[in-house]
Every structure is written in structure tokens, then in C-alpha cells.
XYZ file of C-alpha atoms in Angstrom:
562
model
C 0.000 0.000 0.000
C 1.139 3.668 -0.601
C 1.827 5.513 2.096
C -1.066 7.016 3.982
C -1.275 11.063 3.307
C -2.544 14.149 4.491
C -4.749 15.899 1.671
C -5.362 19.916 1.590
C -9.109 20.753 1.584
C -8.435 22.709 -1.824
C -12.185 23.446 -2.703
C -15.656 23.277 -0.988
C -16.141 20.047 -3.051
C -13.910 17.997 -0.222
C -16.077 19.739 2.622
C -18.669 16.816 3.204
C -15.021 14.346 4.568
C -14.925 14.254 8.046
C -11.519 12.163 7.821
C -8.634 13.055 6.303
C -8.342 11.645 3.210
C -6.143 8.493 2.407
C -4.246 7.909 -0.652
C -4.631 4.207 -1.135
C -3.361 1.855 -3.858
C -1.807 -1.811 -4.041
C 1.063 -1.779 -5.948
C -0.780 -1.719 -9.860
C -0.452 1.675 -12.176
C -3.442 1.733 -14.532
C -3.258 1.675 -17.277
C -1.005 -2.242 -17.576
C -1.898 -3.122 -21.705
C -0.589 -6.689 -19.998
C -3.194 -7.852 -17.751
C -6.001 -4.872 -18.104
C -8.168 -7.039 -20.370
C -7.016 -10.654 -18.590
C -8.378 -9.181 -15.652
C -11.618 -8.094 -16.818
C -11.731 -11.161 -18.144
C -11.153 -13.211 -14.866
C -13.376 -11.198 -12.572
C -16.205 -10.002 -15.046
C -18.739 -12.246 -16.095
C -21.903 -11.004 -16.794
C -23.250 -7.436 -16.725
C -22.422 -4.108 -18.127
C -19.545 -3.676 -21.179
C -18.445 -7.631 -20.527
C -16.781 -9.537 -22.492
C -15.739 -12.548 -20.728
C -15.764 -16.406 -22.031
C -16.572 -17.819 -18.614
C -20.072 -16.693 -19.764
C -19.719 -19.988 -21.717
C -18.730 -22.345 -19.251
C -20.336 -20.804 -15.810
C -22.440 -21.516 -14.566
C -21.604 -25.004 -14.370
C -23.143 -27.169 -17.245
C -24.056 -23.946 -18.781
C -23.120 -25.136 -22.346
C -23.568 -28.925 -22.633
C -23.426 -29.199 -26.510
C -25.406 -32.079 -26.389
C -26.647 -35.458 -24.654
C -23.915 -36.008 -21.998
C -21.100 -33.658 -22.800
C -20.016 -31.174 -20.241
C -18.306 -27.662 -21.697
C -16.435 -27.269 -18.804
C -15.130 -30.731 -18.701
C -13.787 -30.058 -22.393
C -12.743 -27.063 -21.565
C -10.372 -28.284 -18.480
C -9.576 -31.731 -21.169
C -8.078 -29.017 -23.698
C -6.210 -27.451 -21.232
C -4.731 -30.324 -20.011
C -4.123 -32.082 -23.666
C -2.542 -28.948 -24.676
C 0.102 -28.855 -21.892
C 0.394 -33.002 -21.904
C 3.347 -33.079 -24.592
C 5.694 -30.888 -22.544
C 9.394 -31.925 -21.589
C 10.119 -29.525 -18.745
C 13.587 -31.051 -18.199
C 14.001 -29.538 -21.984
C 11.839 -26.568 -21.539
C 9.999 -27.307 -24.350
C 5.532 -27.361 -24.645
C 3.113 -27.106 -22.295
C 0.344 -24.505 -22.555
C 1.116 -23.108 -25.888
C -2.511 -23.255 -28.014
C -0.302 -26.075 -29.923
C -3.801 -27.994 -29.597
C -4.900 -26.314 -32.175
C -2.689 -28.087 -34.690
C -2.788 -31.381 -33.178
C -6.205 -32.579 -33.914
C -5.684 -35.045 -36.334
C -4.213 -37.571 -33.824
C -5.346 -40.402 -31.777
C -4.542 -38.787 -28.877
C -7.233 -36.205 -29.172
C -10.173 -37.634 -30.861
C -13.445 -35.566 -30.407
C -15.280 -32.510 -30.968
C -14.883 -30.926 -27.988
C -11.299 -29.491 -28.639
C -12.700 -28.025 -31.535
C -15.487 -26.260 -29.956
C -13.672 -25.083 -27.073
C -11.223 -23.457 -29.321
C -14.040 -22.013 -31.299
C -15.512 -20.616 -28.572
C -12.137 -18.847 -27.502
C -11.278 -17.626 -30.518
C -13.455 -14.832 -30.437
C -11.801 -13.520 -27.075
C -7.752 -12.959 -28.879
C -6.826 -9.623 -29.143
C -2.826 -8.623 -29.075
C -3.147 -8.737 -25.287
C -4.725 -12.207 -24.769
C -3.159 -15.231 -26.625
C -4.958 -18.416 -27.180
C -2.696 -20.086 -25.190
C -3.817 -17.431 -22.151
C -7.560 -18.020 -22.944
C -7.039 -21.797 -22.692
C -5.354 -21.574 -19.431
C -8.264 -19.027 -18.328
C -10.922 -21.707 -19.255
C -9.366 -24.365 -16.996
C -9.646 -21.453 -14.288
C -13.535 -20.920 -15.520
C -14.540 -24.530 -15.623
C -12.700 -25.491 -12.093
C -14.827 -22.573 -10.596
C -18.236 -22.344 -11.932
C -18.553 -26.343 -11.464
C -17.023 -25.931 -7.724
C -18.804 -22.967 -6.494
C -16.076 -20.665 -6.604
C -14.336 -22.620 -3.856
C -10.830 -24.126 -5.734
C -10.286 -20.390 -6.900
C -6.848 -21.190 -9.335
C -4.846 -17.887 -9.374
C -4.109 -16.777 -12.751
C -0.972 -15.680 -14.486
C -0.989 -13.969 -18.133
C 2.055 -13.969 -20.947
C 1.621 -17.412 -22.712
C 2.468 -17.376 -26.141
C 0.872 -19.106 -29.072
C 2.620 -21.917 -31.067
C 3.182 -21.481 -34.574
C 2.624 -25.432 -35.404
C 2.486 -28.930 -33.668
C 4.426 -30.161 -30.979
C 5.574 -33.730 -30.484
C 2.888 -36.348 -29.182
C 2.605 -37.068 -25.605
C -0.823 -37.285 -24.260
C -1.139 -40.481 -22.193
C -3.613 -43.108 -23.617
C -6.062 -45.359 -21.561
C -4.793 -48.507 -22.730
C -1.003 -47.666 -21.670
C 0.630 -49.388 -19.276
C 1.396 -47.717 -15.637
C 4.903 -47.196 -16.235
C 4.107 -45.770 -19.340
C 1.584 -43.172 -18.025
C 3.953 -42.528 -14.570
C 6.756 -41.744 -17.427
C 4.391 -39.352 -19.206
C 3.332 -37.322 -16.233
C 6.960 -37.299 -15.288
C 8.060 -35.921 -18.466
C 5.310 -33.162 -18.040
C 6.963 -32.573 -14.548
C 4.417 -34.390 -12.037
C 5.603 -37.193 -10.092
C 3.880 -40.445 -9.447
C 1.782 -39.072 -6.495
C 0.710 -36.143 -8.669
C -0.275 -37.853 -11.885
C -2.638 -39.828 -9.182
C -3.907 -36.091 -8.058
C -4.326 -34.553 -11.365
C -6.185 -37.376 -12.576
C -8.673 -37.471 -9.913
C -8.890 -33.889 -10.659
C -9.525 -34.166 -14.227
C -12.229 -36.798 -13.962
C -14.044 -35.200 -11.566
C -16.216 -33.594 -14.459
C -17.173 -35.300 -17.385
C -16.471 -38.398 -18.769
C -16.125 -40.887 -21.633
C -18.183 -40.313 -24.913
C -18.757 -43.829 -26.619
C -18.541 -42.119 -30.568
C -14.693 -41.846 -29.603
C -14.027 -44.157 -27.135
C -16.117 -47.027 -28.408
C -13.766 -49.578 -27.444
C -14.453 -48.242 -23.537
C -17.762 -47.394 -23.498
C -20.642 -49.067 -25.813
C -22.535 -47.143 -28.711
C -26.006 -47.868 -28.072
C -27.832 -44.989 -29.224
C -27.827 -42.757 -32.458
C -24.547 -41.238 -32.195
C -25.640 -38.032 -34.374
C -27.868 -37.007 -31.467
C -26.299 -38.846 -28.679
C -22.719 -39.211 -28.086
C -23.148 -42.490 -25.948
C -21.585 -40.644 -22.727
C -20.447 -42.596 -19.351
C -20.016 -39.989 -16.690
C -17.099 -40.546 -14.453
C -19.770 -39.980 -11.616
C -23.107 -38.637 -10.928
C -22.063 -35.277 -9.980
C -21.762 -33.740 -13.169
C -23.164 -30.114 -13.252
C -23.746 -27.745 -10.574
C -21.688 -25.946 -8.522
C -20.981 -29.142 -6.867
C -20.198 -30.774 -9.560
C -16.211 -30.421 -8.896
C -15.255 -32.059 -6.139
C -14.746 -35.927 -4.815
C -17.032 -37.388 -5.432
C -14.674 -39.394 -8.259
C -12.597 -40.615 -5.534
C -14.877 -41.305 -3.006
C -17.036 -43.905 -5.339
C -13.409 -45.422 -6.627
C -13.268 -46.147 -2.520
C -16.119 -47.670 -1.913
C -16.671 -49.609 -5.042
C -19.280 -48.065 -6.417
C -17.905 -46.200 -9.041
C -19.390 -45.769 -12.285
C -16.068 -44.362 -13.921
C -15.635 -46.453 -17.257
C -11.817 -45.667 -16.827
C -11.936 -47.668 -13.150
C -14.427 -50.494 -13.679
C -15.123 -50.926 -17.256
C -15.532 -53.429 -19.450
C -12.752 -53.476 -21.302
C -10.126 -54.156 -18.907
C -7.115 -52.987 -20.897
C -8.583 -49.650 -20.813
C -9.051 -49.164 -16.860
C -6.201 -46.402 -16.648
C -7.754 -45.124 -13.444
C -7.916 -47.762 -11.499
C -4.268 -48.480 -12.513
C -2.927 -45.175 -11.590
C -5.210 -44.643 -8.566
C -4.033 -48.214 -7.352
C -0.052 -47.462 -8.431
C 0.876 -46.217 -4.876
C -1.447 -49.024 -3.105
C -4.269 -46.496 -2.887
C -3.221 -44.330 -0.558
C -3.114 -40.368 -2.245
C -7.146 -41.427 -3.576
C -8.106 -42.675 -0.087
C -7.020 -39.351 1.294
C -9.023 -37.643 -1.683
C -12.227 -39.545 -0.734
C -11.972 -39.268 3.216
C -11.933 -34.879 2.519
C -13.611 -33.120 -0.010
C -11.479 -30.023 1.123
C -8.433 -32.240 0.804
C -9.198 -32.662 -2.365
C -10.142 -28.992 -3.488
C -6.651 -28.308 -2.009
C -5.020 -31.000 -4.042
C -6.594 -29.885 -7.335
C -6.410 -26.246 -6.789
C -2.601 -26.730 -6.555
C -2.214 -29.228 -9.349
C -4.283 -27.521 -11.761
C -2.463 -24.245 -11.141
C 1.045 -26.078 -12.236
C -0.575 -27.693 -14.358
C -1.647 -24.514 -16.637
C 1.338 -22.557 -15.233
C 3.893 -25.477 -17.466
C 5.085 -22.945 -20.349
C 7.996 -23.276 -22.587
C 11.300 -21.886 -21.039
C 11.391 -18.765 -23.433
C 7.763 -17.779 -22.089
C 7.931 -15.922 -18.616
C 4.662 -15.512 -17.022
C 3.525 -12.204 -15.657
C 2.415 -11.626 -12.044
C -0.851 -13.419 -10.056
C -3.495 -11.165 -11.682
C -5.739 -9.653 -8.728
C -8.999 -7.711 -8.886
C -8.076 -3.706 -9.715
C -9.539 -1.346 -7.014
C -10.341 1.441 -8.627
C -10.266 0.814 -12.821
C -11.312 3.456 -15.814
C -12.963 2.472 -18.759
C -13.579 3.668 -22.642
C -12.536 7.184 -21.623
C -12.735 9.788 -24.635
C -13.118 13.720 -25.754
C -14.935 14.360 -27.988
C -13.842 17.932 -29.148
C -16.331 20.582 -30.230
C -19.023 19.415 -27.988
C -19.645 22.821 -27.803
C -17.877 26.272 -28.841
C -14.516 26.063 -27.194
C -15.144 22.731 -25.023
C -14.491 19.262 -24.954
C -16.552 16.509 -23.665
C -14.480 14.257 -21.469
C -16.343 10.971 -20.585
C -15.601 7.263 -19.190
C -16.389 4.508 -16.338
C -14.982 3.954 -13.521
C -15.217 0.388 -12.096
C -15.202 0.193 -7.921
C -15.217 -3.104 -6.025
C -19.016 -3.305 -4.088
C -18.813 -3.262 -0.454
C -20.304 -6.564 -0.243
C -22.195 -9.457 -2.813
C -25.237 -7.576 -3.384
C -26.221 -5.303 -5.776
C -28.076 -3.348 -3.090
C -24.535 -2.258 -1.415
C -23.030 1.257 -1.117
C -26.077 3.076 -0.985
C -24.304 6.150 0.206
C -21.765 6.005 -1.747
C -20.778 9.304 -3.665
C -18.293 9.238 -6.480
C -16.220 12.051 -7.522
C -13.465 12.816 -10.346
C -11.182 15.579 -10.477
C -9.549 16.468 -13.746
C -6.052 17.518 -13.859
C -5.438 20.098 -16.526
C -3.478 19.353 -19.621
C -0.072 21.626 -18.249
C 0.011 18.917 -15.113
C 0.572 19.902 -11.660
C -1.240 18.484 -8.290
C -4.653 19.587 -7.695
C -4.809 22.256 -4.980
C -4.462 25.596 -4.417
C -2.491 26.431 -7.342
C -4.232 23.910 -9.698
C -7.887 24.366 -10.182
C -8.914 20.998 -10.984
C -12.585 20.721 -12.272
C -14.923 18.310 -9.790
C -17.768 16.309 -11.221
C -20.010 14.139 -9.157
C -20.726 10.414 -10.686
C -23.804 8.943 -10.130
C -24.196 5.091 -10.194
C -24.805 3.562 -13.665
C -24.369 -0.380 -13.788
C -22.775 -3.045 -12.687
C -21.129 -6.828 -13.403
C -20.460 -9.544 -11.311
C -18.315 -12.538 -11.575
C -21.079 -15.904 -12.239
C -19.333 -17.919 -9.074
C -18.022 -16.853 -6.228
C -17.516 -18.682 -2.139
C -17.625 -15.284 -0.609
C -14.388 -13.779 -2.449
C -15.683 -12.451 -5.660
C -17.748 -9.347 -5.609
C -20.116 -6.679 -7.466
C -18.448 -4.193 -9.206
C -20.646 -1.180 -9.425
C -19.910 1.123 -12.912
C -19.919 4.654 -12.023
C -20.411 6.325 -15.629
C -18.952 10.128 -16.035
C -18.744 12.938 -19.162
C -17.941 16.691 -18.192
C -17.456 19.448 -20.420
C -14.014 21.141 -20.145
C -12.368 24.191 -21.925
C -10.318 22.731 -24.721
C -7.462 25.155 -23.834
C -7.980 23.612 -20.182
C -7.433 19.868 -21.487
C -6.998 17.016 -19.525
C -4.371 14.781 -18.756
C -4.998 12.650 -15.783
C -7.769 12.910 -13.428
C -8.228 11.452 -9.638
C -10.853 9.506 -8.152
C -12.366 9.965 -4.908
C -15.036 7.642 -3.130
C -17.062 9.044 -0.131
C -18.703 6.524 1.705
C -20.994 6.504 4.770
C -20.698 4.035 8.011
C -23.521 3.037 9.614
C -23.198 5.440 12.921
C -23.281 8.355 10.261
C -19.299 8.771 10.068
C -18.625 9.458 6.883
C -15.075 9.065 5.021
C -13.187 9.110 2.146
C -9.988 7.922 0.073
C -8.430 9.582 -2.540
C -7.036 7.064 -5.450
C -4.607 8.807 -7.457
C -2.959 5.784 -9.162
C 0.229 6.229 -7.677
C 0.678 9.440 -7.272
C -0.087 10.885 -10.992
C -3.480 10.370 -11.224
C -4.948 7.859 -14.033
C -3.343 9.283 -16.890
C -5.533 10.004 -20.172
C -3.776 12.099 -23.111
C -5.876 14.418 -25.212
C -3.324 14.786 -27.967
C -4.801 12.278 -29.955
C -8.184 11.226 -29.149
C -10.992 8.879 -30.983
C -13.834 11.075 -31.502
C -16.714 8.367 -30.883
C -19.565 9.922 -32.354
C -18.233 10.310 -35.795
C -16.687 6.715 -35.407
C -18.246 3.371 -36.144
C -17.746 -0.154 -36.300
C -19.257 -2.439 -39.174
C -17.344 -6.021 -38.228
C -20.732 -7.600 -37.809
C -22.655 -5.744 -40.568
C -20.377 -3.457 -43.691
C -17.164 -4.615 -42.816
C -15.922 -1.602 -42.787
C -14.663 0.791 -39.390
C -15.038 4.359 -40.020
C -12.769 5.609 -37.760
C -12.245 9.641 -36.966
C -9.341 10.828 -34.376
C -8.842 14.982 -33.398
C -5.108 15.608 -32.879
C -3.894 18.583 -31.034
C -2.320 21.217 -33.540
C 0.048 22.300 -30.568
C 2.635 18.884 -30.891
C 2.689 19.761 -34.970
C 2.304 16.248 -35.835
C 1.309 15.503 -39.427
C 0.524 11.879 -39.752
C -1.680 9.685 -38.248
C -1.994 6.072 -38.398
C -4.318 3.566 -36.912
C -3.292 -0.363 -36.366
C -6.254 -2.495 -36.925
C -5.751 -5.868 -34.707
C -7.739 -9.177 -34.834
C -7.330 -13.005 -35.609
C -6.326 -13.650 -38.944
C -7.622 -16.131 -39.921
C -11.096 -16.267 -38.734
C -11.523 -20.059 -39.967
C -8.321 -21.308 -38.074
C -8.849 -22.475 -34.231
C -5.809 -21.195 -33.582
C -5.426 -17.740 -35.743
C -2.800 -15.473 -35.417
C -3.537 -12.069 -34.634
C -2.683 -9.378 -37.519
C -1.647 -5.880 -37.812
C -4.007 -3.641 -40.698
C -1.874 -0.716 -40.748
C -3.726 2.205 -42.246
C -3.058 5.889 -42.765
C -5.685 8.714 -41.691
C -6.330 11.841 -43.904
C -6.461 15.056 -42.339
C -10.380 15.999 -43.417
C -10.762 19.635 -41.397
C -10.268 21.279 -38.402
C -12.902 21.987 -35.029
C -13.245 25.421 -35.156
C -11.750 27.230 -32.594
C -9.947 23.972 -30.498
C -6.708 23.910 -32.261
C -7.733 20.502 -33.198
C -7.571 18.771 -36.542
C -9.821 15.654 -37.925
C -8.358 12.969 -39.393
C -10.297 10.249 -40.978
C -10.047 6.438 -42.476
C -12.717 3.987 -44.248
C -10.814 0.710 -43.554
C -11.990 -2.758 -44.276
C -12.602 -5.318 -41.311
C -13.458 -8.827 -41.583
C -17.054 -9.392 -41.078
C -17.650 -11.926 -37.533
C -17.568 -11.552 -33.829
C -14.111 -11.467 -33.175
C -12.823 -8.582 -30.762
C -11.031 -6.110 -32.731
C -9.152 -3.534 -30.805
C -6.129 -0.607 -32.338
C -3.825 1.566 -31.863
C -3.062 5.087 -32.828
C 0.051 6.739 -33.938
C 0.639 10.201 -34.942
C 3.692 11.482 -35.897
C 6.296 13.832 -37.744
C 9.819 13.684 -39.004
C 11.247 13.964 -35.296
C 8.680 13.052 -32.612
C 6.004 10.201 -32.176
C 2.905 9.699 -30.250
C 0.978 6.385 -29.594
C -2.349 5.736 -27.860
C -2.282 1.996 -27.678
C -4.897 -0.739 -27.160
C -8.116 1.175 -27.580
C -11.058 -1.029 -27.903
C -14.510 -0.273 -29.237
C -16.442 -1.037 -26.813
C -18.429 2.474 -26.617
C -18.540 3.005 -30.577
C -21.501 2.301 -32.286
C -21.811 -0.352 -35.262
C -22.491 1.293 -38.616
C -25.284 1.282 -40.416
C -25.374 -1.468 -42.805
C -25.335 0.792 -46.072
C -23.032 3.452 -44.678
């Protein structure tokens, strides 16, 4: 935490504290183009401006894609069949989207790799690789089907392989030494292969169209897939825990990998047997034993990279985090609109919390400086707009409440960074407030070259085309502007890489009376639901600016003809 401050009382605005005010902060400077997006992606789930793909898998059993199949149980299975052919004594595979090209194996029959990697694909931008977004869905799956209690902490960086790796996925009809040698290789010893598989199997199970030399096809297999369940919790927030084990145990289990017919095929019961039964008897006796177990596991188990990837830090909720902030210039003679979000952390699960609260920004004028008595910093109160939530939680993952701002500022005033302040009242009537100033320099937003988003829009689901209009301050005597267009290419591959549509803006007039100029582009987008997201770069023979990683989340699709 930053140190605790005295603040001046610069302006009646501050009058209703009672408290002095506290600077607070953990460590994070927003704006981080690494994890911003991973995290909304982690925490946000459903709700206002998401854009999430747990909304797939949570909650639990949410998308089945037919008679006996389990999204989040293919969606932990690609995870794990994706990291299975690493060597980590050479450093080489493990969670690296190499999936993708590896479906034409044995090793990985079914559809559900495809599907899963479908359903991801529309989630890579430049910030969040395939490999990431696989890695996130063993986090989404473990958690929506466990009630938010085995809580795997997330770390962002992976990078996407460019082809195959070597085969290594452990079959059922290998031998023990054969499968302890596999997990080995991966780097899990013989107790943890036992864990992970227990794990693993916890959700899902075996589909007879693949596996029909384990389980029997009985039924139409273009409506059913002919699915034994590993056991009979299979959706549900309790649907992840161990209740695998448990039935192993006692006998009872209906696992078609312990107690099947085809005895050559009963990996389970050969690995959970391999150390006399000990590690699954422990897994039965405690379901929180368990949850421990797998929590751990899965979290090396997503965390094995290659040795030239290096993983960022755990990836925590953001206290205080802006969103889609913009100016629009002209809004009126002389002004500028400045507008955004700002994202707080609910006092408690409900959307009923922080009644009382009262949020306020103040905006730091273009020249700089602290607000105070020598920096008149304009104050505008923001009232409660929205919210999002995460779709599981055990007590730890709240309501965020969306705080939605604009105020109109003298363009020769500008803005370049703006503090938040959040007044909130106790239940005896006390009433205080903290200060978040992002470190000091308040959360940083530069007018120089701004997307102006009502003569902006986005066609990628209708025209294809993004008409796409910037203002750039005539002050910095920059000439050329260029915006770089980023999405998968190609949207038929599971595992597209993510290309760079550089194209140049023409200056197209000036706002009269801002010492701004327009600049404009028709560009071509592919037509789909991918997320497309650029970045802006104005220059001149000496000196260049960038605004990078904007997103369109506030612009407006274009009109099909347009």
C-alpha cells in the first residue's frame, strides 16, 4: 500500500469528509496493456460492457453441446491435452494453443477441442493469446462447477505456437509405467499424476462415438454421443469435487476408466491403485483435501510454459479501474466533452450495497501539476450507472458497481490525468473518504490524440468496414496519423494469429476554434464476432505519439449501407 497522506481541503467540493483523506493503492499503475483485459476477463462475467468467455462455461453445465457432454469438462480436457506433450527437463511445450494443430491424432479424438477453441477464438486480441484463454478456461470450468471454492490464481504472458508439438498425451490402454513416465516428463511425479487425474475426472467423462472400445454405442450417435459420466455429480456448482474418488473407494464407481468393461482400458484404477491407494483414499476421506489437491495441481498444471515464455504476475482484482474514456472535441464552442467509467469493487455481494456512496473525479489540466491551491482541478459528481459480477463466487468475488462520467471542459484547459475519490458513509453516520490517485499521478488520459466516438463506427458484424475519426492537437505539430487495426487472422483457423491492418488517416478539417484537426479512415474489417481492438500513432519527421490498445467497446456499429 502507498503511504497514507494528508490531503489539503483545496475546494468546498472535499467539505462533506470528516476524515482526512487516504491515498490508497496496491502496488498496480493503470493503465497495464498486460493484464487490463485478462483481468476483466477473470473477474467479469456477466453485466455491463463484458466480455468474458466464462459466460460460456459458468455456470456449471451452462453449455452442454449435447446429450452427456459437459463444456467445462472439455474445456479443463483441452487445457490439459494442450500442456500433456511438454518436456520440462528440456523446456519445451506445455500450454502453448499447440492444440490447435494437433487434432488429427489419436490422442485427441473428439469434438470438444474443436469447440472449445471455437468458442475462444473470439476472445484474442494482441493482449490475450490463445494459449492465455485456454489456461483461463481451466480457471472458468474449475470454478463455476465448484462454487467458486478451488479459486486457481491466474498468471498472463503465454504465447501461441506457430505449429504442432511432439505427441505425448497419455492413452487409456497404456501401461502404468508408461503413463507414470508421461506425467513425469510433463513434470508431475507419481503421487501427482494420481492427483491430477482425480482432478480431471471429476467432471465429465467418456463419450462412446470416440471411445467405443471403452464405453458401448447404443444410441444414435448423431444425437447422442453415448456418454459414461465418471460420476453422478456432473453439473452444478458441486459438480467439482470428490465425489470421483470417493465412489473409486467404496466400489461403487461408475467411472468407465476404473471399472469398465474393457479391462485394458481401466487407466484409473491403474494409476489410482499405483501407490497401493493411498493419495485417492485421502481424496475420498476430505472433499477439502481434495479442493486443495486440485487447486494446486491444476495451477502447475496450466502454469507449465515453454522456457522462453515468462509468465507475468498473479493477476488480482483492480480497485479502482477506468474504462472507454474519450473527448470528444467541439461538444460545444470552445469545449471538450471528457467521458468514461470507472469500475469500484461493491462493499459486499449484493447489488443493493453502497447506498451512500458518492463518487467524484477531479480532472487535472493538460499543463500537469497536483490539484490544490495552485491547480484548479474541475470536480464532477458520478452517479451510479451499472454493474457486473463474476457468475461464481464462495464469498471472495464481488459486485463491481460502474460509475459512468462525461464533463465538459475548456479545450485550452485539457486534460491529462484525473483522480478519483469515493465518499462513503458508516452506519453510525461517520462518513469518510480515500483519494485514489494511481500512484501518485493520477490515471493518466492524453488528449493529444483522441478517438472522436460519435463520428466513429464499427461495421465487423454488418459493412465490414470501421469508419474511424481521431482529433489531434495542432500544438505537438504532428502531421501523420496512423491507426493499427488488430484481430485473428484467420477467422476459420482455431488457432489464428492475430494481424496488424496498418492504415493511414487523412487530415479531413479542423474543429473550429480547439486547435484541433480531424483525421479520418474507411478501412476494411473482416465481417464476424471477433474482438477487434487498435492503436493510434501520430507522428512527424522527429517526434512520435501512440495511444495503444483502444477497444470499441463504446462506438456504435455502422449502419449497414453506410
Amino acid at each position: 500500500m502507498f503511504l497514507k497522506q494528508q490531503f489539503l481541503l483545496a475546494s468546498a467540493q472535499y467539505a462533506i469528509a470528516t476524515t482526512a483523506f487516504e491515498v490508497a493503492g496496491d502496488g498496480y499503475t493503470w493503465p497495464n496493456d498486460k493484464i487490463d483485459l485478462l483481468e476483466h476477463m477473470l473477474y467479469e462475467h456477466s453485466g455491463f460492457h463484458v466480455n468474458s468467455p466464462a459466460s460460456f462455461v459458468a455456470p456449471c453445465g451452462r453449455v452442454p453441446f449435447g446429450p452427456g457432454r459437459s463444456g467445462s469438462a472439455e474445456w479443463l480436457r483441452t487445457a490439459y491435452h494442450d500442456m500433456a506433450n511438454a518436456n520440462v527437463a528440456a523446456g519445451t511445450g506445455g500450454v502453448d494453443a499447440s492444440i490447435g494443430f494437433e487434432l488429427d491424432r489419436d490422442e485427441n479424438p473428439g469434438k470438444g477441442f474443436n469447440e472449445t477453441l471455437f468458442n475462444l477464438r473470439d476472445f484474442m486480441t494482441a493482449r490475450t493469446s490463445m494459449a492465455d484463454l485456454i489456461a483461463m478456461g481451466a480457471v472458468f470450468a474449475v470454478g463455476g462447477c465448484s462454487g467458486g471454492k478451488v479459486e486457481i490464481p491466474f498468471r498472463g504472458g503465454r504465447i501461441d505456437a506457430i505449429n504442432a508439438g511432439p505427441t505425448g498425451v497419455p492413452k487409456p490402454e497404456e501401461s502404468i509405467d508408461s503413463h507414470i513416465a508421461s506425467f513425469n516428463r510433463q513434470g508431475f511425479t507419481q503421487d501427482e499424476m494420481i492427483g491430477l487425474v482425480a482432478c480431471g475426472h471429476t467432471l465429465g467423462g467418456v463419450h462412446g462415438v470416440d471411445f467405443p472400445q471403452i464405453v458401448a454405442v447404443v444410441n444414435d450417435t448423431s444425437v447422442d454421443d453415448n456418454t459414461q459420466t465418471f460420476d453422478s455429480t456432473i453439473d452444478g456448482e458441486g459438480a467439482f469435487d470428490n465425489k470421483v474418488a470417493s465412489d473409486f473407494v467404496a466400489n461403487i464407481t461408475q467411472n468407465p476408466l476404473a471399472f469398465g468393461h474393457n479391462v485394458t482400458t481401466r487407466s484409473d484404477a491403474r494409476i489410482f491403485n499405483s501407490d497401493g491407494g493411498v493419495l485417492i483414499k485421502k481424496m475420498a476421506a476430505s472433499n477439502e483435501f481434495f479442493l486443495q489437491t486440485c487447486q494446486s495441481l491444476l495451477e502447475r498444471m496450466i502454469n507449465t510454459v515453454p522456457k522462453s515464455v515468462h509468465l507475468g504476475n498473479q493477476i488480482d482484482i483492480i480497485p479502482v479501474k477506468p474504462s472507454s474514456l474519450y473527448a470528444t472535441i467541439g461538444s460545444s464552442p470552445g469545449n471538450m466533452m471528457f467521458s468514461g467509467f470507472i469500475r469500484l469493487i461493491s462493499r459486499d455481494n449484493s447489488l443493493d450495497a453502497d447506498p451512500g456512496r458518492k463518487v467524484r473525479i477531479h480532472i487535472h489540466p493538460r499543463s500537469g501539476g497536483r490539484c490544490g491551491a495552485t491547480v484548479d482541478c474541475p470536480v464532477v459528481d458520478v452517479p451510479e450507472f451499472s454493474w457486473s459480477r463474476s457468475l461464481y463466487h464462495d464469498g471472495g468475488y464481488p459486485y463491481f458497481k460502474k460509475y459512468k462520467f462525461s464533463k465538459e471542459i475548456p479545450v485550452d484547459q485539457g486534460v491529462s490525468a484525473f483522480d478519483v475519490e469515493v465518499i462513503d458513509a458508516a452506519k453510525d453516520g461517520t462518513v469518510s473518504s480515500k483519494l485514489y490517485t494511481n500512484g501518485g499521478g493520477g490515471f493518466p488520459f492524453d488528449d493529444t490524440i483522441v478517438t472522436q466516438p460519435t463520428q466513429t463506427c464499427n461495421g465487423q458484424q454488418g459493412n465490414g468496414n470501421f469508419n474511424l475519426t481521431v482529433a489531434l492537437h495542432d500544438d505537438r505539430k504532428l502531421d501523420t496519423v496512423q491507426a493499427l487495426l488488430q484481430y485473428p487472422d484467420s477467422l476459420t483457423a482455431l488457432v489464428p494469429a492475430i494481424a496488424t491492418n496498418k492504415v493511414t488517416l487523412k487530415r479531413v478539417g479542423v474543429v473550429s476554434g480547439t486547435k484541433y484537426s480531424l483525421f479520418s479512415v474507411k478501412a476494411k474489417v473482416p465481417s464476424g464476432t471477433f474482438t477487434l481492438t487498435y492503436d493510434l500513432v501520430a507522428s512527424n519527421k522527429t517526434h512520435t505519439e501512440f495511444r495503444r490498445f483502444n477497444d470499441v467497446t463504446e462506438i456504435p456499429s455502422c449502419p449497414k449501407k453506410l
